[in-house]
Short mmCIF file of C-alpha atoms in Angstrom, two decimals:
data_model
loop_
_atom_site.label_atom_id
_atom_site.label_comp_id
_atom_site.label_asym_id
_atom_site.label_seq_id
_atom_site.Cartn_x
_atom_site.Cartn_y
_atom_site.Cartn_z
CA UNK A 1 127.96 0.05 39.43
CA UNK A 2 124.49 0.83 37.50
CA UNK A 3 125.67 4.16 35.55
CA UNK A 4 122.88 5.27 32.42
CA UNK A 5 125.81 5.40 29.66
CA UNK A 6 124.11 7.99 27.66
CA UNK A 7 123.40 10.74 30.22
CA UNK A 8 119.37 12.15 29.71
CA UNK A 9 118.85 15.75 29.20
CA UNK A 10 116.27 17.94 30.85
CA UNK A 11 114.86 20.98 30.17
CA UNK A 12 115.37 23.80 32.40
CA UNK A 13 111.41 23.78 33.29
CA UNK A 14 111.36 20.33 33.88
CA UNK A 15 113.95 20.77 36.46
CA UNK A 16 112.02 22.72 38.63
CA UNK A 17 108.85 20.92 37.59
CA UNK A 18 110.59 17.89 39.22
CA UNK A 19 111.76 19.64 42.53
CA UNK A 20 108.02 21.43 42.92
CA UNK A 21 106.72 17.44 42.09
CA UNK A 22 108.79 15.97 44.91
CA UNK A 23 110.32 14.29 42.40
CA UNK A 24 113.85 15.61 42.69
CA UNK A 25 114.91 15.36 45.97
CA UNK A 26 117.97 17.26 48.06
CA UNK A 27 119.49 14.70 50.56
CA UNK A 28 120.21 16.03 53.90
CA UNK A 29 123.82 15.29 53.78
CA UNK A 30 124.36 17.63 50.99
CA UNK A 31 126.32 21.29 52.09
CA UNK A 32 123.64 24.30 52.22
CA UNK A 33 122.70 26.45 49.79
CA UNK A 34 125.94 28.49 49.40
CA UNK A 35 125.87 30.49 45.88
CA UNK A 36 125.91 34.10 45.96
CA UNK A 37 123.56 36.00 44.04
CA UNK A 38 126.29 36.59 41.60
CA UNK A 39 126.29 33.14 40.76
CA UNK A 40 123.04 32.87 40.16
CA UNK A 41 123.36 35.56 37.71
CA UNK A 42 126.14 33.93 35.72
CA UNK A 43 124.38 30.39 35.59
CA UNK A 44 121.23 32.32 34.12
CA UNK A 45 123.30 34.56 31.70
CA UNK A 46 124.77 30.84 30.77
CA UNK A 47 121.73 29.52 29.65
CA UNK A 48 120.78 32.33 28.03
CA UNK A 49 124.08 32.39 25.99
CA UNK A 50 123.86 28.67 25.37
CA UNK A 51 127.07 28.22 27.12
CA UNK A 52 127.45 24.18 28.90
CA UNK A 53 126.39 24.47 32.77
CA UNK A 54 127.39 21.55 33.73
CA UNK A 55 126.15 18.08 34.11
CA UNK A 56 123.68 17.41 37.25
CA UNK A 57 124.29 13.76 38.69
CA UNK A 58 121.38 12.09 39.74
CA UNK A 59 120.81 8.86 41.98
CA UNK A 60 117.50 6.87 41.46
CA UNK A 61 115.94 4.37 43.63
CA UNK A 62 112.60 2.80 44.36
CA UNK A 63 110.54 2.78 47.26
CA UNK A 64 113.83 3.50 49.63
CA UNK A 65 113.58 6.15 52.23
CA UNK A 66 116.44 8.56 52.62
CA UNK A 67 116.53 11.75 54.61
CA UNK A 68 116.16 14.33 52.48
CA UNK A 69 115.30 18.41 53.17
CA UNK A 70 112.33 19.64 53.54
CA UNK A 71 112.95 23.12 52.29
CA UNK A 72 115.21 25.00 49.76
CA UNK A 73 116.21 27.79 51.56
CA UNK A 74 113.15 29.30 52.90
CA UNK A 75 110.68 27.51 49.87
CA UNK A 76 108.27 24.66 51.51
CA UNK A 77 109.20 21.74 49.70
CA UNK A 78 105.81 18.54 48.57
CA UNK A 79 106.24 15.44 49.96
CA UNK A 80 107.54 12.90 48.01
CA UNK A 81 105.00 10.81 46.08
CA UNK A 82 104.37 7.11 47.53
CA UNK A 83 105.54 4.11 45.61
CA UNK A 84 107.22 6.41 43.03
CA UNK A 85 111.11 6.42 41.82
CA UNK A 86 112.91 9.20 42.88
CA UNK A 87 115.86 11.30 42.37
CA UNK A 88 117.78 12.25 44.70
CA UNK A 89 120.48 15.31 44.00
CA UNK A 90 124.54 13.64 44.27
CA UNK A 91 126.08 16.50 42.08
CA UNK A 92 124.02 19.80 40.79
CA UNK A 93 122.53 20.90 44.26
CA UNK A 94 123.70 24.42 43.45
CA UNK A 95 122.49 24.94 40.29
CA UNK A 96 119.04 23.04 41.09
CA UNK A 97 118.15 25.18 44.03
CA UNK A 98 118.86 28.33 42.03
CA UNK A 99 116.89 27.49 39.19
CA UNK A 100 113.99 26.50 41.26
CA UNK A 101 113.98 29.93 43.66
CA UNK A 102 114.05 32.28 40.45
CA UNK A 103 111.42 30.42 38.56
CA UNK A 104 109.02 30.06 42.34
CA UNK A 105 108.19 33.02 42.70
CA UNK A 106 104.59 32.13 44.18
CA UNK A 107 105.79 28.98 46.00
CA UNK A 108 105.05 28.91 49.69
CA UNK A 109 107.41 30.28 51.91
CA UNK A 110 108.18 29.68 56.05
CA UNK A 111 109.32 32.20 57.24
CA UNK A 112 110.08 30.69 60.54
CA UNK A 113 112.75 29.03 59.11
CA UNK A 114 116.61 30.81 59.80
CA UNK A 115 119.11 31.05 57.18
CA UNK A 116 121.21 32.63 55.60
CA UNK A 117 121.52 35.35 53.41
CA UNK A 118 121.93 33.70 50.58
CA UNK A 119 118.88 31.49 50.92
CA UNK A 120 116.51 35.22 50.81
CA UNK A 121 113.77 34.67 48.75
CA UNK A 122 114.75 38.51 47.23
CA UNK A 123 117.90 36.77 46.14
CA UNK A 124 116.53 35.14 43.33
CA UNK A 125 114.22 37.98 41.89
CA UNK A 126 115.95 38.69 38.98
CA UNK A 127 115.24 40.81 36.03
CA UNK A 128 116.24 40.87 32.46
CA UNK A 129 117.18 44.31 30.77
CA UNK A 130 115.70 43.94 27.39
CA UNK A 131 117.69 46.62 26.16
CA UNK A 132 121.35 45.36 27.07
CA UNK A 133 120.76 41.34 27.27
CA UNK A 134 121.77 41.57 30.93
CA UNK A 135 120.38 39.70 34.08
CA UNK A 136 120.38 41.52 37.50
CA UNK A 137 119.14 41.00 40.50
CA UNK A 138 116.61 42.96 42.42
CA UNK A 139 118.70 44.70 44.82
CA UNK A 140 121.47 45.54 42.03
CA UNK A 141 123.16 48.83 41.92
CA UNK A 142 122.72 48.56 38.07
CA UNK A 143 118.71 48.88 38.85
CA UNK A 144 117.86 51.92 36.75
CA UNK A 145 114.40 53.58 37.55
CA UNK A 146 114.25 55.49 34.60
CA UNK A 147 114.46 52.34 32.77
CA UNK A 148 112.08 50.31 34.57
CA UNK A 149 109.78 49.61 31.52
CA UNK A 150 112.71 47.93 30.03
CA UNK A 151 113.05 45.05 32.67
CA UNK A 152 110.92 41.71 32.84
CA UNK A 153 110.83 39.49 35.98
CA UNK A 154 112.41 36.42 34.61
CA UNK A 155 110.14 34.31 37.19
CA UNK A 156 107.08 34.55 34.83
CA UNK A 157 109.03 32.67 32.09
CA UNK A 158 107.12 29.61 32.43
CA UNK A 159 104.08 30.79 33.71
CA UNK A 160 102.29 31.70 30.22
CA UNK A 161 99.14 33.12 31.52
CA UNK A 162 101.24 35.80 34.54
CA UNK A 163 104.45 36.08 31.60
CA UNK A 164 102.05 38.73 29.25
CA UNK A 165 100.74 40.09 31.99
CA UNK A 166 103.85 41.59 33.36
CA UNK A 167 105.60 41.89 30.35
CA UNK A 168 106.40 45.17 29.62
CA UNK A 169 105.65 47.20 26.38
CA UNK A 170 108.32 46.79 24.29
CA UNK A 171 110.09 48.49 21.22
CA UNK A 172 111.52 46.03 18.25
CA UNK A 173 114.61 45.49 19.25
CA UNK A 174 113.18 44.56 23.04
CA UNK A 175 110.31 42.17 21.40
CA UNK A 176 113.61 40.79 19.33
CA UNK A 177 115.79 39.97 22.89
CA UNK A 178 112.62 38.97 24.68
CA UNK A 179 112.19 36.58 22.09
CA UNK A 180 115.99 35.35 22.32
CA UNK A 181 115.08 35.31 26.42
CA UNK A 182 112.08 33.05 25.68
CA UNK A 183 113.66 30.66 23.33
CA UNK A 184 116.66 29.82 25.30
CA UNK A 185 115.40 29.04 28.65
CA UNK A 186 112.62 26.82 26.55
CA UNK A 187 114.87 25.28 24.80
CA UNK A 188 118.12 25.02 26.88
CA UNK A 189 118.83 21.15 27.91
CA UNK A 190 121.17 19.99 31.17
CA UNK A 191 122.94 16.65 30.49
CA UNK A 192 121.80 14.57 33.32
CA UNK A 193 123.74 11.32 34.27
CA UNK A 194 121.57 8.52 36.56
CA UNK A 195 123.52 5.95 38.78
CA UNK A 196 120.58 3.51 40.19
CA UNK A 197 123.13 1.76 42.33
CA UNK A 198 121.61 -0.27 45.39
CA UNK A 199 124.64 -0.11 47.70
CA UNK A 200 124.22 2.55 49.72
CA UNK A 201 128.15 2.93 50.51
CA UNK A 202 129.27 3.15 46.56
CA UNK A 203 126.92 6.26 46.51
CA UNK A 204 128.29 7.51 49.62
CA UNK A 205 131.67 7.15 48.03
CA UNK A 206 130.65 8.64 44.64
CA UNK A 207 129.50 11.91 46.90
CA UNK A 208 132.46 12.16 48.67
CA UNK A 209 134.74 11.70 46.01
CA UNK A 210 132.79 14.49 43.45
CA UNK A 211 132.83 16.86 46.93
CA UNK A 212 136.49 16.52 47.64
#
């Protein structure tokens, strides 16, 4: 069994980096997309607290096929690069595809594709109040109009040249939390572990015994 010992650690941004790459890659026999938006919510609020989320457990291989999705919910998903290692998704799924649908907010969409409710696009718009240090989603009853100015569309994080553009004007103790927003999700690392195991059935059997 081919486990990396000392588990890597990836920043939030290169997470979804990977996943927009092709890089990181969802294997069709993992369960759909099943997090509520409150979940989604709490993992960001995590990250932003510098609370552990979890490690994501990742299985690497060269130049083999496997059947993997072609979509994240509704979000188009690249082709994987030829004659390039990959990695594909064992443990973390959840976590991964919520990550990547808040911080995609201009990736391509099909909308000929049926699911779920939970796998909306709207679901992960999500806005942080820069007056309480809370994260909330776009259709949240805690949405308060007259405090509109106050909330910035955490998708722009990465996106330096759209982030000042739709930043808000803010007061000191706002340009103080937005500050704290920027920092953490910059900053934030997710322990990765990497089996590169050949045999197909020991990675079956690591899957089913993590899902079970």
């Amino acid at each position: 069994m081919k486990f990396n010992i000392d588990p890597e650690s990836w920043l939030v941004e290169k997470i979804v980096d990977k996943v927009d790459d092709g890089i990181v890659r969802i294997p069709d026999f993992q369960r759909p997309f099943v997090w509520k938006q409150e979940k989604i919510l709490e993992l960001l609020d995590s990250i932003y607290r510098g609370y552990p989320i979890g490690t994501i457990l990742i299985w690497r291989v060269n130049n083999k096929k496997i059947f993997t999705c072609k979509h994240l919910g509704k979000f188009i998903l690249k082709a994987p690069p030829k004659n390039t290692t990959l990695d594909y998704v064992l443990d973390g799924q959840q976590r991964i595809t919520s990550l990547y649908g808040v911080f995609s907010l201009n990736k391509i969409i099909d909308e000929n594709i049926k699911t779920d409710k939970k796998s909306n696009p709207d679901n992960f718009k999500v806005y942080f109040d820069l007056v309480d240090e809370k994260f909330l989603s776009i259709k949240s009853k805690d949405i308060n109009l007259d405090r509109i100015n106050s909330y910035f569309n955490v998708g722009y994080l990465f996106d330096d040249d759209e982030k000042d553009k739709v930043k808000p004007k803010m007061n000191e103790k706002e340009k103080v939390n937005f500050k704290k927003l920027y920092s953490a999700f910059h900053n934030f690392r997710v322990p990765v572990v990497v089996t590169e195991e050949e045999d197909e059935s020991e990675v079956s059997s690591i899957f089913e015994r993590i899902n079970n």
